[in-house]
Short mmCIF file of C-alpha atoms and ligand atoms in Angstrom, two decimals:
data_model
loop_
_atom_site.label_atom_id
_atom_site.label_comp_id
_atom_site.label_asym_id
_atom_site.label_seq_id
_atom_site.Cartn_x
_atom_site.Cartn_y
_atom_site.Cartn_z
CA MET A 1 13.12 -7.52 -1.23
CA ILE A 2 10.25 -8.67 1.11
CA GLU A 3 10.26 -10.22 4.05
CA VAL A 4 7.19 -12.16 5.34
CA ASN A 5 6.67 -13.51 9.07
CA GLN A 6 4.29 -15.65 10.81
CA ILE A 7 1.27 -14.45 8.80
CA LYS A 8 -2.08 -14.60 9.97
CA LYS A 9 -5.23 -13.11 8.28
CA LYS A 10 -8.66 -13.49 10.50
CA PHE A 11 -12.09 -13.04 8.47
CA TYR A 12 -14.99 -13.09 9.82
CA ASP A 13 -17.81 -14.77 7.81
CA LYS A 14 -21.56 -15.04 8.55
CA LYS A 15 -22.33 -18.70 7.19
CA ASN A 16 -18.83 -20.28 8.49
CA GLY A 17 -17.68 -17.58 11.58
CA ASN A 18 -13.87 -16.78 11.74
CA PHE A 19 -11.76 -18.41 9.53
CA TYR A 20 -7.86 -18.15 9.04
CA ALA A 21 -7.50 -16.55 5.51
CA LEU A 22 -3.71 -17.27 6.04
CA LYS A 23 -3.15 -19.10 7.87
CA ASP A 24 0.87 -19.05 9.30
CA ILE A 25 3.01 -17.18 6.13
CA SER A 26 6.66 -16.83 5.78
CA PHE A 27 9.23 -16.43 3.00
CA THR A 28 11.23 -13.55 1.28
CA VAL A 29 11.20 -12.81 -1.91
CA ASN A 30 14.71 -11.43 -3.27
CA LYS A 31 15.84 -7.98 -4.01
CA GLY A 32 16.07 -8.44 -8.40
CA GLU A 33 13.29 -12.24 -8.20
CA ILE A 34 9.87 -12.40 -9.78
CA PHE A 35 8.50 -14.96 -7.74
CA GLY A 36 5.14 -15.90 -9.05
CA LEU A 37 2.73 -17.28 -6.43
CA LEU A 38 0.01 -19.68 -8.06
CA GLY A 39 -3.01 -21.59 -6.22
CA PRO A 40 -6.46 -22.05 -6.87
CA ASN A 41 -9.49 -19.87 -6.36
CA GLY A 42 -10.05 -18.49 -2.34
CA ALA A 43 -6.02 -19.50 -1.35
CA GLY A 44 -5.77 -16.99 -0.02
CA LYS A 45 -3.29 -14.23 -3.37
CA THR A 46 -4.81 -11.04 -2.79
CA THR A 47 -5.62 -11.38 0.71
CA LEU A 48 -0.94 -11.76 1.06
CA LEU A 49 -0.98 -9.16 -1.40
CA ARG A 50 -2.41 -6.48 -0.25
CA ILE A 51 -1.32 -7.56 3.36
CA MET A 52 2.37 -7.12 1.41
CA ALA A 53 1.42 -3.96 0.20
CA SER A 54 -0.36 -1.97 3.07
CA ILE A 55 -3.31 -2.40 2.46
CA MET A 56 -4.48 -4.43 4.79
CA GLN A 57 -3.66 -6.02 8.29
CA ALA A 58 -2.53 -9.44 9.37
CA THR A 59 -3.61 -10.71 12.26
CA SER A 60 -0.61 -10.94 13.13
CA GLY A 61 3.14 -11.76 11.80
CA HIS A 62 5.25 -8.54 9.74
CA VAL A 63 5.93 -7.75 6.90
CA LYS A 64 9.08 -6.28 5.26
CA VAL A 65 9.22 -4.33 1.90
CA ASN A 66 11.97 -2.49 1.36
CA GLY A 67 12.84 -1.86 4.58
CA TYR A 68 10.22 -0.61 6.10
CA ASP A 69 7.42 -2.55 8.12
CA SER A 70 3.94 -2.93 6.16
CA LYS A 71 2.14 -1.47 9.38
CA ASN A 72 4.29 1.22 11.21
CA GLU A 73 5.86 2.25 7.19
CA ALA A 74 2.88 2.26 5.77
CA GLU A 75 3.50 5.80 3.33
CA ALA A 76 7.60 3.94 3.32
CA VAL A 77 5.77 1.30 1.89
CA LYS A 78 3.31 2.01 -0.40
CA LYS A 79 6.35 4.82 -2.19
CA SER A 80 8.23 1.87 -2.37
CA ILE A 81 6.27 -0.38 -4.42
CA ALA A 82 3.93 -0.19 -7.30
CA PHE A 83 0.58 -1.86 -6.95
CA LEU A 84 -2.23 -3.61 -9.00
CA SER A 85 -4.35 -4.81 -8.27
CA GLY A 86 -8.14 -5.78 -9.99
CA ASN A 87 -9.97 -2.67 -7.56
CA THR A 88 -7.12 -0.45 -8.46
CA LYS A 89 -9.76 2.57 -9.37
CA LEU A 90 -9.28 5.04 -12.39
CA TYR A 91 -11.08 7.99 -13.36
CA LYS A 92 -12.73 7.58 -16.58
CA LYS A 93 -13.59 10.61 -17.94
CA LEU A 94 -9.12 10.95 -17.83
CA THR A 95 -6.80 9.84 -20.87
CA PRO A 96 -3.79 7.61 -19.95
CA VAL A 97 -1.28 10.42 -20.18
CA GLU A 98 -3.44 12.68 -17.92
CA THR A 99 -3.75 9.65 -15.81
CA MET A 100 0.03 9.50 -15.17
CA ARG A 101 -0.15 13.54 -14.55
CA PHE A 102 -2.29 13.30 -12.01
CA PHE A 103 -0.54 10.46 -9.71
CA GLY A 104 3.15 11.59 -11.14
CA LYS A 105 2.56 14.73 -9.27
CA LEU A 106 0.51 12.81 -6.33
CA TYR A 107 4.18 10.96 -5.84
CA GLY A 108 5.48 13.87 -5.84
CA ILE A 109 8.00 14.00 -8.66
CA ASP A 110 9.28 16.89 -10.25
CA LYS A 111 7.57 17.73 -14.30
CA GLN A 112 10.46 17.13 -16.60
CA LEU A 113 10.60 13.72 -14.78
CA ILE A 114 6.70 13.04 -14.74
CA GLU A 115 6.91 13.18 -18.92
CA LYS A 116 9.98 11.44 -19.66
CA ARG A 117 8.13 8.89 -16.99
CA ILE A 118 5.57 8.78 -18.83
CA ASP A 119 7.47 8.56 -22.38
CA THR A 120 9.23 5.12 -20.99
CA ILE A 121 5.93 3.37 -19.97
CA LEU A 122 3.52 4.17 -23.03
CA ASN A 123 7.02 2.45 -25.23
CA THR A 124 7.22 -0.64 -22.49
CA LEU A 125 3.71 -1.01 -21.97
CA ASP A 126 3.41 0.06 -25.87
CA MET A 127 0.92 2.46 -25.96
CA TYR A 128 0.56 5.48 -27.70
CA SER A 129 -2.47 4.43 -29.78
CA PHE A 130 -4.63 4.84 -26.35
CA LYS A 131 -2.35 7.26 -25.09
CA ASP A 132 -5.64 10.30 -25.50
CA ARG A 133 -8.02 8.41 -25.64
CA VAL A 134 -10.54 8.20 -22.33
CA ILE A 135 -10.31 5.74 -19.95
CA GLU A 136 -14.25 4.64 -19.69
CA LYS A 137 -13.85 4.67 -23.93
CA LEU A 138 -10.31 2.03 -23.44
CA SER A 139 -10.16 -2.00 -24.13
CA THR A 140 -10.38 -4.17 -21.38
CA GLY A 141 -6.51 -5.38 -22.42
CA GLN A 142 -6.40 -0.85 -22.37
CA VAL A 143 -7.59 -0.37 -19.63
CA GLN A 144 -5.78 -3.60 -18.19
CA LYS A 145 -2.48 -1.44 -18.92
CA THR A 146 -2.91 1.90 -17.72
CA SER A 147 -3.79 0.84 -14.74
CA ILE A 148 0.10 -0.53 -14.88
CA ALA A 149 0.95 2.48 -15.95
CA ARG A 150 -0.79 4.72 -13.41
CA CYS A 151 1.13 2.37 -10.72
CA MET A 152 4.28 2.71 -11.97
CA ILE A 153 4.74 6.61 -12.73
CA HIS A 154 7.07 6.32 -9.20
CA ASP A 155 9.19 4.09 -10.42
CA PRO A 156 9.21 2.13 -7.09
CA GLN A 157 11.34 -1.12 -6.28
CA ILE A 158 9.42 -3.12 -6.32
CA TYR A 159 5.88 -4.89 -8.12
CA ILE A 160 3.27 -6.66 -6.19
CA LEU A 161 1.00 -7.61 -9.33
CA ASP A 162 -2.36 -9.04 -8.39
CA GLU A 163 -3.33 -10.84 -10.96
CA PRO A 164 -1.49 -8.48 -13.87
CA THR A 165 -3.26 -10.52 -17.51
CA LEU A 166 -6.33 -11.62 -15.97
CA GLY A 167 -8.28 -11.14 -18.62
CA LEU A 168 -5.93 -10.67 -22.06
CA ASP A 169 -5.11 -11.70 -25.25
CA ILE A 170 -2.04 -13.04 -25.89
CA LEU A 171 -0.09 -10.30 -27.61
CA THR A 172 -1.65 -7.98 -24.43
CA SER A 173 -0.24 -10.77 -22.09
CA ARG A 174 2.45 -10.73 -23.80
CA THR A 175 3.61 -7.21 -23.14
CA ILE A 176 3.13 -7.12 -19.60
CA ILE A 177 5.09 -10.30 -18.94
CA ASP A 178 7.74 -8.09 -21.61
CA PHE A 179 7.17 -5.53 -19.22
CA ILE A 180 7.70 -7.72 -16.28
CA GLN A 181 11.01 -9.23 -16.83
CA THR A 182 12.56 -5.53 -18.11
CA GLU A 183 11.89 -5.14 -14.77
CA LYS A 184 14.25 -7.16 -13.47
CA THR A 185 16.48 -6.46 -15.96
CA ARG A 186 16.42 -3.51 -14.02
CA GLY A 187 16.79 -4.84 -10.82
CA LYS A 188 13.08 -4.88 -10.07
CA THR A 189 12.14 -7.16 -7.44
CA ILE A 190 8.61 -8.66 -8.62
CA ILE A 191 5.88 -10.50 -7.02
CA PHE A 192 3.20 -11.68 -8.65
CA SER A 193 -0.17 -13.89 -8.87
CA THR A 194 -1.83 -15.76 -11.51
CA HIS A 195 -3.42 -18.99 -12.58
CA TYR A 196 -2.01 -19.41 -15.95
CA MET A 197 0.85 -21.63 -15.64
CA GLU A 198 3.28 -21.75 -18.46
CA GLU A 199 3.29 -17.26 -17.14
CA ALA A 200 4.58 -18.72 -14.28
CA ASP A 201 6.64 -20.67 -16.22
CA THR A 202 8.04 -18.10 -18.60
CA LEU A 203 8.32 -15.97 -15.91
CA CYS A 204 9.21 -17.15 -12.02
CA ASP A 205 12.22 -17.60 -10.93
CA ARG A 206 10.42 -19.00 -7.54
CA ILE A 207 7.27 -20.08 -7.12
CA GLY A 208 5.29 -20.08 -3.96
CA LEU A 209 2.49 -22.68 -3.87
CA ILE A 210 -0.40 -21.36 -1.42
CA HIS A 211 -3.88 -23.71 -0.78
CA GLU A 212 -6.74 -22.79 2.20
CA GLY A 213 -3.90 -20.10 3.05
CA ASP A 214 -1.12 -22.65 3.95
CA LEU A 215 2.14 -22.31 1.46
CA ILE A 216 2.67 -24.84 1.32
CA GLU A 217 5.31 -25.30 -0.64
CA THR A 218 8.33 -23.11 -2.75
CA GLY A 219 11.36 -23.27 -5.14
CA THR A 220 12.37 -23.80 -8.03
CA LEU A 221 10.89 -24.78 -11.01
CA GLU A 222 13.51 -27.16 -10.92
CA GLU A 223 13.48 -28.42 -6.71
CA LEU A 224 10.25 -28.09 -7.70
CA LYS A 225 9.89 -31.03 -10.40
CA LEU A 226 13.37 -32.77 -8.59
CA LYS A 227 10.67 -32.80 -5.48
CA THR A 228 7.71 -33.89 -6.71
CA GLY A 229 9.12 -36.27 -10.11
CA LYS A 230 6.50 -33.79 -12.34
CA GLY A 231 7.41 -32.73 -15.61
CA ASN A 232 5.33 -28.45 -15.67
CA ILE A 233 4.55 -26.65 -13.58
CA ARG A 234 0.05 -27.47 -13.82
CA GLU A 235 1.18 -31.33 -12.56
CA ILE A 236 3.83 -29.90 -10.43
CA PHE A 237 0.22 -27.84 -8.69
CA LEU A 238 -2.38 -31.02 -9.50
CA SER A 239 -0.07 -32.41 -7.47
CA TYR A 240 0.82 -30.35 -4.31
CA ILE A 241 -2.79 -29.08 -4.62
CA ASP A 242 -5.25 -32.81 -4.22
CA ARG A 243 -3.43 -34.23 -1.54
CA SER A 244 -3.59 -30.76 1.05
CA GLU A 245 -6.33 -30.94 4.03
CA PRO A 246 -9.58 -28.62 3.79
CA PHE A 247 -10.13 -25.33 6.10
CA ASP A 248 -9.34 -24.75 9.79
CA ARG A 249 -12.13 -23.44 11.70
CA ILE A 250 -11.40 -21.32 14.90
CA LYS A 251 -13.54 -22.71 17.10
N1 LIG B 1 -12.31 -9.33 3.59
C1 LIG B 1 -13.11 -9.71 4.16
N2 LIG B 1 -14.15 -11.04 4.63
C2 LIG B 1 -14.16 -12.27 4.77
N3 LIG B 1 -13.83 -13.29 3.64
C3 LIG B 1 -13.22 -12.63 2.79
C4 LIG B 1 -12.53 -11.15 3.14
N4 LIG B 1 -11.82 -11.24 2.31
C5 LIG B 1 -11.49 -12.06 1.67
N5 LIG B 1 -11.66 -13.61 1.92
C6 LIG B 1 -11.87 -14.70 1.86
O1 LIG B 1 -10.58 -15.53 1.59
C7 LIG B 1 -10.08 -15.93 1.08
C8 LIG B 1 -9.14 -16.05 0.97
O2 LIG B 1 -9.65 -14.90 -0.06
P1 LIG B 1 -8.53 -14.49 -1.35
O3 LIG B 1 -9.08 -13.36 -2.39
O4 LIG B 1 -7.41 -14.00 -0.68
O5 LIG B 1 -7.83 -15.72 -2.51
P2 LIG B 1 -7.53 -15.77 -3.26
O6 LIG B 1 -7.02 -16.55 -3.87
O7 LIG B 1 -6.74 -14.13 -4.10
O8 LIG B 1 -8.61 -16.38 -4.64
P3 LIG B 1 -8.90 -16.42 -6.08
O9 LIG B 1 -7.60 -16.97 -7.15
O10 LIG B 1 -10.02 -16.36 -6.22
O11 LIG B 1 -8.36 -14.41 -6.31
C9 LIG B 1 -12.05 -16.75 0.67
O12 LIG B 1 -12.23 -17.54 1.64
C10 LIG B 1 -11.83 -15.24 1.17
O13 LIG B 1 -13.54 -15.45 0.63
MG1 LIG B 2 -7.45 -12.59 -5.62
#
């Protein structure tokens, strides 16, 4: 379970001065739920997910992940989650299997268990054909699968995935969507961001719409359809985004 409580994040940039990238965000992702975060470029999705993953600290508010405070119990949070982002680092000279072994050891997992996990992950993500090829020679989709494999080697309770299918073909995306669904059936909690509306439609139990640092709506697809009178997620998204107010700047 993830509890996000009144999270604000203030950034500074030369042109705009101080501004809130996250204004006052509160919501809960229940155990065993898939929660999709949708919002235009610059809405604050990555910032929010990084705060949830204890990679970045909020200016105020707090997040509890699997019962742990993301600020004061960052190590416990990191052990409870798989965090995937565009910045996930991999060693180019290692193969996917070596990568999983390396990170498995870092997590202090028993050798036999690591090998068992590797086998399961290779299967789930359909990685057998390139499992022993060095990462620098892999395609975009193969690297993305390796990034996911690397962050889930410790079989975490919670997945925090920032645009997991960005730039992938429909087959590779399908594998990743299937994997997210499989993890849900294993009782895992998943929050992910995406720009692909179809994906949100297929996967999410609940959706959160974020725009200019505000969580402007949360609900199931059915609830959002009823509220807006729109027939699909694309129309719902546009109906909310079009009516939002601009950024608040701090003086
Ligand atoms: N370290 C930083 N310093 C200053 N501003 C930042 C920093 N990180 C993010 N921002 C700004 O905060 C806002 C939210 O950025 P964020 O990356 O969270 O958006 P996003 O919703 O993930 O967008 P996208 O869909 O393009 O990935 C943007 O205006 C961005 O420029
Ligand atoms: Mg982002």
